[in-house]
PDB file of C-alpha atoms in Angstrom:
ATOM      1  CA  UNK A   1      23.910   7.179 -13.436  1.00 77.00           C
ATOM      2  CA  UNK A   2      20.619   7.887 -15.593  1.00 90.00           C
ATOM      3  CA  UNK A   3      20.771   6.273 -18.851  1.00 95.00           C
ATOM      4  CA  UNK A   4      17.842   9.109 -19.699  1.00 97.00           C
ATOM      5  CA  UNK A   5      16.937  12.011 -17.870  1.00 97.00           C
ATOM      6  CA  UNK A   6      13.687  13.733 -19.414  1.00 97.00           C
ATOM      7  CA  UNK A   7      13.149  17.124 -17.650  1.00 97.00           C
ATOM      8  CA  UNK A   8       9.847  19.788 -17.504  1.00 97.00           C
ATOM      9  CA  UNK A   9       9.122  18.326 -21.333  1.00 97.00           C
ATOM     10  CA  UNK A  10       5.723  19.840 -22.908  1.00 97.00           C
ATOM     11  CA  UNK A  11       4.457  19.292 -26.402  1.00 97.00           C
ATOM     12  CA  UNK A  12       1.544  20.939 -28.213  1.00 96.00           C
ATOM     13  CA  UNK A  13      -0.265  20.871 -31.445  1.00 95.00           C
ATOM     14  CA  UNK A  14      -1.279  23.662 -32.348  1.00 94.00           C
ATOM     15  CA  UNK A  15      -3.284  25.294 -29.134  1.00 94.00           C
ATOM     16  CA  UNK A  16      -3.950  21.678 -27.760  1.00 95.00           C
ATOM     17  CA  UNK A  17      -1.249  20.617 -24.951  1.00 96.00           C
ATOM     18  CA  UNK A  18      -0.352  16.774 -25.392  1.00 97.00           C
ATOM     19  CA  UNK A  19       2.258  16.759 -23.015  1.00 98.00           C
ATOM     20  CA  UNK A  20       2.700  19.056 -19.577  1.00 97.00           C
ATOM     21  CA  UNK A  21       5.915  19.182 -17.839  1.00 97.00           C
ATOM     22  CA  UNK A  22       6.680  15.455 -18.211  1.00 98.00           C
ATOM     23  CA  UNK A  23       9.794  14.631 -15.662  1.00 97.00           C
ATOM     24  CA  UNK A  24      11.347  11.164 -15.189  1.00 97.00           C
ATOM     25  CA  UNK A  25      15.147   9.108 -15.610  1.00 96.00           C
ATOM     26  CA  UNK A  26      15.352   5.761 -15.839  1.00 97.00           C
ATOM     27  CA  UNK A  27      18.933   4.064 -14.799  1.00 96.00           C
ATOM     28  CA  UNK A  28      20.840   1.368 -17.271  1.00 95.00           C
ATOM     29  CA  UNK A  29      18.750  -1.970 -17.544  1.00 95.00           C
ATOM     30  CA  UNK A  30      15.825  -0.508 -15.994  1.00 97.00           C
ATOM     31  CA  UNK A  31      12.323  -1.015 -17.449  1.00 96.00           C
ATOM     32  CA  UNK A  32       9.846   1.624 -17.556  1.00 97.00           C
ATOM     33  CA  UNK A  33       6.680   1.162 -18.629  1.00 97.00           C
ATOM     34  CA  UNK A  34       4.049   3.755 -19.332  1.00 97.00           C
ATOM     35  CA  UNK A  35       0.327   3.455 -18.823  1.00 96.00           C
ATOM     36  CA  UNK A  36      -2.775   5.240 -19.094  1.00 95.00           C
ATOM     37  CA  UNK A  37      -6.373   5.450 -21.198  1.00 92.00           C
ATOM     38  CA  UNK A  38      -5.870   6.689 -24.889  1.00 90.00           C
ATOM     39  CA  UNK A  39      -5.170   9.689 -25.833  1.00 91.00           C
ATOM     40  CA  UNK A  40      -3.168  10.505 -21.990  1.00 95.00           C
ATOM     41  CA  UNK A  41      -0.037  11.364 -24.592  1.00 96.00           C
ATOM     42  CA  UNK A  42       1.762   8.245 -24.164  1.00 96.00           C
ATOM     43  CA  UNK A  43       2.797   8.070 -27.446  1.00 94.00           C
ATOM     44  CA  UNK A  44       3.265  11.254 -28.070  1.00 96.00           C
ATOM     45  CA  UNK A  45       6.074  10.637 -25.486  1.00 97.00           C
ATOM     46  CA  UNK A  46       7.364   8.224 -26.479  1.00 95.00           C
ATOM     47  CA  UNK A  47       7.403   9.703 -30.044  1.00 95.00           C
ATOM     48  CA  UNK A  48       9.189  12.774 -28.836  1.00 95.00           C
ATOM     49  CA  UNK A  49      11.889  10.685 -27.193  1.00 95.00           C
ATOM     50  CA  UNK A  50      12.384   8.934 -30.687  1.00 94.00           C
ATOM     51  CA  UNK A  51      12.747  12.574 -32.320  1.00 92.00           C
ATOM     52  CA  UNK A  52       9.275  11.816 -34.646  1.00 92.00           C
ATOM     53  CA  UNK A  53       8.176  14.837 -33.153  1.00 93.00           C
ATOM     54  CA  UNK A  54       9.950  17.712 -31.439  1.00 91.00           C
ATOM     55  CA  UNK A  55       9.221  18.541 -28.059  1.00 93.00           C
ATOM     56  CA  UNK A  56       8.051  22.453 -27.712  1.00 93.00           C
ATOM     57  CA  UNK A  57       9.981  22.768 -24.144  1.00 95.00           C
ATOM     58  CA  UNK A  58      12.147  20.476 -21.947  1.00 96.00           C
ATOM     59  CA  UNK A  59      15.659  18.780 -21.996  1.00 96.00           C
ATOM     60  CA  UNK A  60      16.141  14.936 -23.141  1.00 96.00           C
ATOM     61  CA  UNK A  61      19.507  13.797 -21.443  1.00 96.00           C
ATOM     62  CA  UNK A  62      20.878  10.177 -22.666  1.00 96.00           C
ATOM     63  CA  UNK A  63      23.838   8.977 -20.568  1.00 95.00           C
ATOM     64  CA  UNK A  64      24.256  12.227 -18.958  1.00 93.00           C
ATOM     65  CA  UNK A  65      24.526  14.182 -22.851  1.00 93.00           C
ATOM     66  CA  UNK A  66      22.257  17.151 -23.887  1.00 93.00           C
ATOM     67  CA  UNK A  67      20.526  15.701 -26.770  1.00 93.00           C
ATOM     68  CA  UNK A  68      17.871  18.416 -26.326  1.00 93.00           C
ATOM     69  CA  UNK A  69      16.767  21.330 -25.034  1.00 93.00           C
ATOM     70  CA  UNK A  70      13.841  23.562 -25.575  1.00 91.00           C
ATOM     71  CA  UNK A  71      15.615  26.720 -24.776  1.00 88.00           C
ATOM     72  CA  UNK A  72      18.164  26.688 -27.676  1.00 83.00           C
ATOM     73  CA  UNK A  73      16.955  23.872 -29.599  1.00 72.00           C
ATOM     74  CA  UNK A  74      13.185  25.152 -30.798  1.00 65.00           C
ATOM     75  CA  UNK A  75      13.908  23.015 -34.460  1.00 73.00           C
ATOM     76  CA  UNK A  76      16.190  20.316 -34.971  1.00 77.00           C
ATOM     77  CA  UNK A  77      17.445  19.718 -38.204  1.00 84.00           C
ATOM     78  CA  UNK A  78      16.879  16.270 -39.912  1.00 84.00           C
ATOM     79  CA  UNK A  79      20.452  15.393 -39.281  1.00 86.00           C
ATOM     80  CA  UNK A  80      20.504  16.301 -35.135  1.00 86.00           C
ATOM     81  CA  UNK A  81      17.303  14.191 -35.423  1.00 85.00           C
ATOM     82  CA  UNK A  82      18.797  10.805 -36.776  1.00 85.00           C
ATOM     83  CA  UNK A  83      21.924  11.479 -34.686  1.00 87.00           C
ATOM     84  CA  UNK A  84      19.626  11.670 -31.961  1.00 89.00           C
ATOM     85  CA  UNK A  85      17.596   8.657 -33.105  1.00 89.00           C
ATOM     86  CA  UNK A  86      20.592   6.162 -32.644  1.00 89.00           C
ATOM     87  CA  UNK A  87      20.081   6.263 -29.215  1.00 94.00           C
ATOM     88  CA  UNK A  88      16.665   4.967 -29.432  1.00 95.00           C
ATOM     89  CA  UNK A  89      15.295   1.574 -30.944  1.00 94.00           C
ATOM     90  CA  UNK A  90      11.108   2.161 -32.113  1.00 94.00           C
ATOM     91  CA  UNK A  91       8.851  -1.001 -32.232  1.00 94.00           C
ATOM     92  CA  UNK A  92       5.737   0.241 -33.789  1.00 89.00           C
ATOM     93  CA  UNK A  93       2.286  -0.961 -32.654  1.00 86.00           C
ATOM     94  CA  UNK A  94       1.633  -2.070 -36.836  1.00 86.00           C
ATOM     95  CA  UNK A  95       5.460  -3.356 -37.417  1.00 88.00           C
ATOM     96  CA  UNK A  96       6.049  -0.822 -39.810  1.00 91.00           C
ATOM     97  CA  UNK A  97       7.927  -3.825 -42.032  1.00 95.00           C
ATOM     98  CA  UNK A  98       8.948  -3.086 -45.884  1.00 96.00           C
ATOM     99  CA  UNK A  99       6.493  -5.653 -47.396  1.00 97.00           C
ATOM    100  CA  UNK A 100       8.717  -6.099 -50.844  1.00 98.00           C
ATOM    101  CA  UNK A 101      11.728  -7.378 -48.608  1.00 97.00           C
ATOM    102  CA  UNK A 102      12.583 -10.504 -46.635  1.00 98.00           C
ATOM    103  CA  UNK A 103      12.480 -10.364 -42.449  1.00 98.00           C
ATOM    104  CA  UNK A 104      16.280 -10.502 -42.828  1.00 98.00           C
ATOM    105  CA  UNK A 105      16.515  -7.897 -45.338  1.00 98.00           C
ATOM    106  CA  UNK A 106      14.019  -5.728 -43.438  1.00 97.00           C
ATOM    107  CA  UNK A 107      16.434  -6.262 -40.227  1.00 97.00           C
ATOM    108  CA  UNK A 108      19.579  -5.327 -41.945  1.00 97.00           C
ATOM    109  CA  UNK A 109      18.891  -2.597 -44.480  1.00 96.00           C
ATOM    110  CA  UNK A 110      18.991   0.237 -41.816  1.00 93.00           C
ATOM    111  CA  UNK A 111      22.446  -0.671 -40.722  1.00 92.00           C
ATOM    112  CA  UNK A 112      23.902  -1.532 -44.867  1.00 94.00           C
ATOM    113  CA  UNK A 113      22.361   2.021 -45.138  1.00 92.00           C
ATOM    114  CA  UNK A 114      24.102   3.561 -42.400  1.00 89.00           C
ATOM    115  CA  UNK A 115      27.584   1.434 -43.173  1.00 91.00           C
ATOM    116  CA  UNK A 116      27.986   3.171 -46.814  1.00 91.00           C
ATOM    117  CA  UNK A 117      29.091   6.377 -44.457  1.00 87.00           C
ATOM    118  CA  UNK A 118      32.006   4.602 -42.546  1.00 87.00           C
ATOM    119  CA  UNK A 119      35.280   5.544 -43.782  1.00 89.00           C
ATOM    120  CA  UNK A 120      36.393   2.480 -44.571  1.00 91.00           C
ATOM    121  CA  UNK A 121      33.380   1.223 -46.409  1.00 91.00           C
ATOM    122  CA  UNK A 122      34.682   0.983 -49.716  1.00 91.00           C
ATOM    123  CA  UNK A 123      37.550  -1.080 -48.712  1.00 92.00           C
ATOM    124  CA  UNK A 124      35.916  -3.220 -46.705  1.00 94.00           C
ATOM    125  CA  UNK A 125      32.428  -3.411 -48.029  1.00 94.00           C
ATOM    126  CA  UNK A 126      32.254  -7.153 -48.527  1.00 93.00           C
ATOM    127  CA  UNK A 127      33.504  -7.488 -45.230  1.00 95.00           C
ATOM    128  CA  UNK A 128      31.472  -4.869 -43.475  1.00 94.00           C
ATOM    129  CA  UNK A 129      28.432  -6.532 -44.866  1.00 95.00           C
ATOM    130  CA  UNK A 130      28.391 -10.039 -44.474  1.00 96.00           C
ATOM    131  CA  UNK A 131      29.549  -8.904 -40.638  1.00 96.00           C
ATOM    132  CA  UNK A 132      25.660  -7.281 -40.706  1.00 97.00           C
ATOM    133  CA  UNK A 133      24.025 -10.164 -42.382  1.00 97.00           C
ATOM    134  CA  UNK A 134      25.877 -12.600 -39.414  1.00 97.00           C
ATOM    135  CA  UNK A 135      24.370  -9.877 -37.103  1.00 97.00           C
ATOM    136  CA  UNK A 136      21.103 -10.011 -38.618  1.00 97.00           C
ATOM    137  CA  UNK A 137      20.865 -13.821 -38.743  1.00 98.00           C
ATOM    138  CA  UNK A 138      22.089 -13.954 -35.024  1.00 97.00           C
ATOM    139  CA  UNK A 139      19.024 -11.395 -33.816  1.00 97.00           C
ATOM    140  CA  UNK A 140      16.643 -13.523 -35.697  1.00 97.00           C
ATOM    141  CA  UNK A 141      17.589 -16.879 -34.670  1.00 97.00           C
ATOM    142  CA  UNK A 142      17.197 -14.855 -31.261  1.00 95.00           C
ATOM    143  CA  UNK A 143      13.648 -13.958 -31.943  1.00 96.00           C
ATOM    144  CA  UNK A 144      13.025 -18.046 -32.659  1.00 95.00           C
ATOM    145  CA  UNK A 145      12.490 -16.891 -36.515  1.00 97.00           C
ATOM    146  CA  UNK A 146      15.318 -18.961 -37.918  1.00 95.00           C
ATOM    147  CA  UNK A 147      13.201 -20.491 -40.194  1.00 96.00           C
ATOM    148  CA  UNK A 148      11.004 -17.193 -41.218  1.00 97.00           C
ATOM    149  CA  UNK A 149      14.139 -14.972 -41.869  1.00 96.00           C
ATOM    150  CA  UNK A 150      13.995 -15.410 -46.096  1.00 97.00           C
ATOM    151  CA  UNK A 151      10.216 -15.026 -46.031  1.00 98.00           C
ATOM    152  CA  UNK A 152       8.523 -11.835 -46.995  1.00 98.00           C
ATOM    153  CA  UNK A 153       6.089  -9.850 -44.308  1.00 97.00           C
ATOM    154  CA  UNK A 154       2.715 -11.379 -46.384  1.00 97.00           C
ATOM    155  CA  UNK A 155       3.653 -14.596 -45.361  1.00 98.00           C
ATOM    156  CA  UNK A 156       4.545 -14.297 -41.483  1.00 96.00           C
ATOM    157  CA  UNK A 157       1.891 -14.361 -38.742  1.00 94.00           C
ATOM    158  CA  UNK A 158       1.296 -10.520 -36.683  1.00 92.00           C
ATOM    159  CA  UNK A 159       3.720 -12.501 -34.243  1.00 93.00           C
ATOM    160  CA  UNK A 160       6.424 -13.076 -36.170  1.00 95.00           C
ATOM    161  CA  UNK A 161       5.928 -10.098 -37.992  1.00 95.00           C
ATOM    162  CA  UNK A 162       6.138  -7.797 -34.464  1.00 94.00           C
ATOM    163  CA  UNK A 163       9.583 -10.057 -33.708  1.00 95.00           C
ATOM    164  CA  UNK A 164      11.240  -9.146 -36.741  1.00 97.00           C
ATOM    165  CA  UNK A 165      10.042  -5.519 -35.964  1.00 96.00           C
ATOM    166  CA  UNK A 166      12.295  -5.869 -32.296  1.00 96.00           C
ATOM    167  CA  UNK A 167      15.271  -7.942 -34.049  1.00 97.00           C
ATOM    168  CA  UNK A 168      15.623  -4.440 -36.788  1.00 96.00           C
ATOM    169  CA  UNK A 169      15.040  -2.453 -33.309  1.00 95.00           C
ATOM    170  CA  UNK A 170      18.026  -4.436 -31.853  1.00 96.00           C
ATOM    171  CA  UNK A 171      19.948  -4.296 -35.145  1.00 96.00           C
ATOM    172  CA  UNK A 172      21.146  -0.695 -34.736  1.00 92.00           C
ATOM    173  CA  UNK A 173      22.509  -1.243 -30.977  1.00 94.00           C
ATOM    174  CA  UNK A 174      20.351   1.090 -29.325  1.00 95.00           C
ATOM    175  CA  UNK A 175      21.224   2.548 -25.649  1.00 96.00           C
ATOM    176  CA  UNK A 176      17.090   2.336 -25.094  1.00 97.00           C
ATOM    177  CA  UNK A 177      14.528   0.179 -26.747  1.00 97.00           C
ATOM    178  CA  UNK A 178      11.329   1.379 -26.988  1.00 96.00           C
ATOM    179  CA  UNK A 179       7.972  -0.551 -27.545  1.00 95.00           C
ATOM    180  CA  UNK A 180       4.476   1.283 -28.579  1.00 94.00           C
ATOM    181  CA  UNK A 181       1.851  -1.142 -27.672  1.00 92.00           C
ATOM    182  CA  UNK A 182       3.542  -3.680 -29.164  1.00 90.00           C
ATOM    183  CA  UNK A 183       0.637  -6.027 -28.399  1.00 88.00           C
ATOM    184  CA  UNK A 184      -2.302  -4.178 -29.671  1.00 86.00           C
ATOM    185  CA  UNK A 185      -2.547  -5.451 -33.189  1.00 78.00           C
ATOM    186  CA  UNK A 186      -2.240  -8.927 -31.734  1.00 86.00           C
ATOM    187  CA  UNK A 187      -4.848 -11.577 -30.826  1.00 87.00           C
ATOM    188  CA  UNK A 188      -4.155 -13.381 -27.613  1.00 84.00           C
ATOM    189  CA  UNK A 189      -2.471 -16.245 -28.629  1.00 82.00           C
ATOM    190  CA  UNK A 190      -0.090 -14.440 -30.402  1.00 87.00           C
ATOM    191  CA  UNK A 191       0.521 -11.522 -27.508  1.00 89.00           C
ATOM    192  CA  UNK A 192       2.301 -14.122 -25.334  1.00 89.00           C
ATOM    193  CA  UNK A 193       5.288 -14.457 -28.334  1.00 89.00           C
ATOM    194  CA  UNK A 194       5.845 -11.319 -28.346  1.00 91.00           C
ATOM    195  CA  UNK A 195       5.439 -10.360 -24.496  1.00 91.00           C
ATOM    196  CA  UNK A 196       8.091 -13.461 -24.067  1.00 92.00           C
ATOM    197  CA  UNK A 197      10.691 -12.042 -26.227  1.00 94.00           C
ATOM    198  CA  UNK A 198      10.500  -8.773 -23.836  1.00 94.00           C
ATOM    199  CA  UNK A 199      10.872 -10.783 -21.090  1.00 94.00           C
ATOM    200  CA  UNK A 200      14.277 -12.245 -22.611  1.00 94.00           C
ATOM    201  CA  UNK A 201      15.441  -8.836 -23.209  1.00 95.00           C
ATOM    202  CA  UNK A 202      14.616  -7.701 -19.881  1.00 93.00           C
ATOM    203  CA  UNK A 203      16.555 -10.665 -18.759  1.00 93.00           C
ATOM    204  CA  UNK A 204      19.723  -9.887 -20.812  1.00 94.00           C
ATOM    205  CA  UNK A 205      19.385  -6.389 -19.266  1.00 94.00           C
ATOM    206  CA  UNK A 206      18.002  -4.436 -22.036  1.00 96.00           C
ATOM    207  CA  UNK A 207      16.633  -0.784 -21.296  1.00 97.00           C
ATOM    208  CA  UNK A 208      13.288  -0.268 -22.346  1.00 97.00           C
ATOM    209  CA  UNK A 209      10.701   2.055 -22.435  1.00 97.00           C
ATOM    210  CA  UNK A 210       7.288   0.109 -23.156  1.00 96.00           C
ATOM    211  CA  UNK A 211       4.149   1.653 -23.952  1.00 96.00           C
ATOM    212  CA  UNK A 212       1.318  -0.905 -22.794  1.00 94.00           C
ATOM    213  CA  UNK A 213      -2.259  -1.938 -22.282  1.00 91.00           C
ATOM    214  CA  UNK A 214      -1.007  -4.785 -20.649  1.00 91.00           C
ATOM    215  CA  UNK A 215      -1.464  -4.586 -16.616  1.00 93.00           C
ATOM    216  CA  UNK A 216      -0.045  -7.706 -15.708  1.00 90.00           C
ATOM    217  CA  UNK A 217       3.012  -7.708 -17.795  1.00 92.00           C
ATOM    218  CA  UNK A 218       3.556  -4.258 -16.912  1.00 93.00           C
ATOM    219  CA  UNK A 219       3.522  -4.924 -13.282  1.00 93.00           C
ATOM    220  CA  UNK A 220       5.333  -8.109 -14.100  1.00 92.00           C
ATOM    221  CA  UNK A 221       8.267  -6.350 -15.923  1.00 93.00           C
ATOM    222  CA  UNK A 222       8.787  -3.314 -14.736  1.00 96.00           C
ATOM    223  CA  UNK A 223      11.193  -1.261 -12.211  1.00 96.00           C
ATOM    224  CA  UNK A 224       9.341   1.466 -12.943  1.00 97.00           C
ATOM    225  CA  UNK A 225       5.692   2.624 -14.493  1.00 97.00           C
ATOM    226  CA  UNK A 226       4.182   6.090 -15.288  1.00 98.00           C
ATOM    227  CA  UNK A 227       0.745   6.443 -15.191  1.00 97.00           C
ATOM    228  CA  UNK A 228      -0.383   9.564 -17.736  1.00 97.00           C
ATOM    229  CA  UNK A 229      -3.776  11.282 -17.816  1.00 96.00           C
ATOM    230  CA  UNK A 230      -4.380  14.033 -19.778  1.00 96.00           C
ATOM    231  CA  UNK A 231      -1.001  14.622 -20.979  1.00 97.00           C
ATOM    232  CA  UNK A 232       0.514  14.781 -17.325  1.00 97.00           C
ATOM    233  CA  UNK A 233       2.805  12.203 -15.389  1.00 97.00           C
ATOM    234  CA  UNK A 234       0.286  11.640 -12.629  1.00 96.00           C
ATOM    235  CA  UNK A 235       1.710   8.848 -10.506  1.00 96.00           C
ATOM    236  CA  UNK A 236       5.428   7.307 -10.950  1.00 97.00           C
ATOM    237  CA  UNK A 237       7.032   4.804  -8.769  1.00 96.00           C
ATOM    238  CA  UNK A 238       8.128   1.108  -8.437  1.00 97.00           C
ATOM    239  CA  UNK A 239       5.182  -1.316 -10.027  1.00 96.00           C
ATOM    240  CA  UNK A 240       4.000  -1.784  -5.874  1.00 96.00           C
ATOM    241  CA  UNK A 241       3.742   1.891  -5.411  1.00 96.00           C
ATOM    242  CA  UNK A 242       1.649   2.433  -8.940  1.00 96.00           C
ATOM    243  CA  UNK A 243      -0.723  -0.801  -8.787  1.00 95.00           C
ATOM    244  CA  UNK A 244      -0.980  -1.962  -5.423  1.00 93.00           C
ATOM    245  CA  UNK A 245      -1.146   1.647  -3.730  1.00 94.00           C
ATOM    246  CA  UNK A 246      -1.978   4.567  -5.965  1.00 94.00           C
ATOM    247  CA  UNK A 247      -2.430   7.981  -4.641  1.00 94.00           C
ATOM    248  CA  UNK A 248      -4.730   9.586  -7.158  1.00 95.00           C
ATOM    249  CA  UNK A 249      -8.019   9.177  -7.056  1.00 95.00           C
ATOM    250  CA  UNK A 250      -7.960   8.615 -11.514  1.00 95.00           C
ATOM    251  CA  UNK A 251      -5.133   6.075 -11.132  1.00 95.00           C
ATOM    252  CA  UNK A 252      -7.402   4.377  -8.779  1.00 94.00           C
ATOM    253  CA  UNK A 253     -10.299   4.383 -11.235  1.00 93.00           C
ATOM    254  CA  UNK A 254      -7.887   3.253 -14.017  1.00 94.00           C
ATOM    255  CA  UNK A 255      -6.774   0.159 -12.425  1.00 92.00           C
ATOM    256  CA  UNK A 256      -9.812  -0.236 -10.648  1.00 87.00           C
ATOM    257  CA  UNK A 257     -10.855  -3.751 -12.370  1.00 70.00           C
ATOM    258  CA  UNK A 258      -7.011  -4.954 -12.468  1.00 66.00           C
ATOM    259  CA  UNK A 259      -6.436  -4.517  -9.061  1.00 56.00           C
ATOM    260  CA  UNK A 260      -9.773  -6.330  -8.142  1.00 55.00           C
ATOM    261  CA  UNK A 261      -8.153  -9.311  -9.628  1.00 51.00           C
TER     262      UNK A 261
END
């Protein structure tokens, strides 16, 4: 069964097309990982799945559930938006942290946010919210930040920073985690932290969608990889069908120098 199902989804702004009939699924623990030159619409993809921007046309399906379609759904209001958020976890490319709280504080405020809606919040508030501070401690000590979690963004490296950005991903239990780049604002050194915590999740089974300028890992990673040009899917297959034989002629070009390798 497809976890997601994204069918004939287009996006514009204003007469530009960003996206053109994007199709794909991707089962339970799969990996996906997107590709392509910048400005091919991958993150306007990804950004569409996340409800940051509404797709003009198309249907979204998470575990076999509408969550949108073009045809009845032209607006969304804020609400159907972070309903349909939950499904999806967002690691930003620039961590996105709160800089005036703590890495643990930044990992648990979404969810003490959330709990104040929960029936039984008022009755069990001290209960409900030392069970998300446990949970928040647990993801952090999971992102090897044990020591970090009391210290305020200024004072962590882009590393750690970009780990406590997956651990408040992870925090809110999503059916899909999705990474923009994560890498980009990285030096080298610091790219392999982060690229090993992905590996962990993709080892405990996590499904992610991952948004990368990073061949190898991609290849590495994936059961599956999309590579876009100009706002269109144009090849999509198992990491061996993609990199080691592409069809199109501008996938070819693309990975020209990684496939040299």
């Amino acid at each position: 069964m497809a976890i997601l199902k994204v069918e004939h989804l287009s996006k514009s702004f204003g007469s530009t097309k960003v996206l053109k009939d994007i199709c794909f699924s991707l089962e339970k623990s799969e990996i996906l990982s997107i590709i392509g030159s910048s400005g091919s619409g991958k993150t306007t993809l990804l950004r569409c799945l996340n409800f940051l921007e509404t797709p003009n046309n198309g249907i979204i399906l998470v575990n076999e559930k509408e969550v949108f379609n073009g045809k009845t759904q032209k607006t969304l209001t804020e609400s159907q938006k972070k309903e349909n958020r939950l499904h999806f976890g967002l690691v930003f490319q620039s961590f996105n942290l709160f800089p005036q709280y703590t890495a643990l504080e930044n990992v648990t405020l979404a969810r003490k946010l959330a709990a104040k809606k929960e029936k039984d919040y008022k009755s069990r508030k001290k209960e409900i919210l030392q069970e998300i501070e446990e949970e928040g401690i647990q993801l952090l000590k999971q992102m090897g930040l044990e020591h970090r979690m009391h210290q305020y963004p200024h004072q962590l490296s882009g590393g750690q920073c970009q780990r406590v950005a997956i651990a408040r991903a992870l925090a809110l239990k999503p059916d899909i985690l999705c990474f923009d780049e994560p890498t980009s604002a990285l030096d080298p050194e610091l790219t392999g932290e982060v690229l090993k915590v992905i590996k962990e999740l993709a080892e405990q089974k996590m499904t992610m969608v991952i948004v990368t300028h990073e061949m190898a890992f991609a290849k590495d990673v994936s059961d599956k990889v999309i590579f876009m040009d100009n706002g269109v899917v144009l090849e999509y297959g198992s990491p061996e069908e993609v990199f080691d034989n592409p069809k199109e002629e501008r996938t070819k070009q693309f990975l020209g120098r990684f496939i040299n390798e």
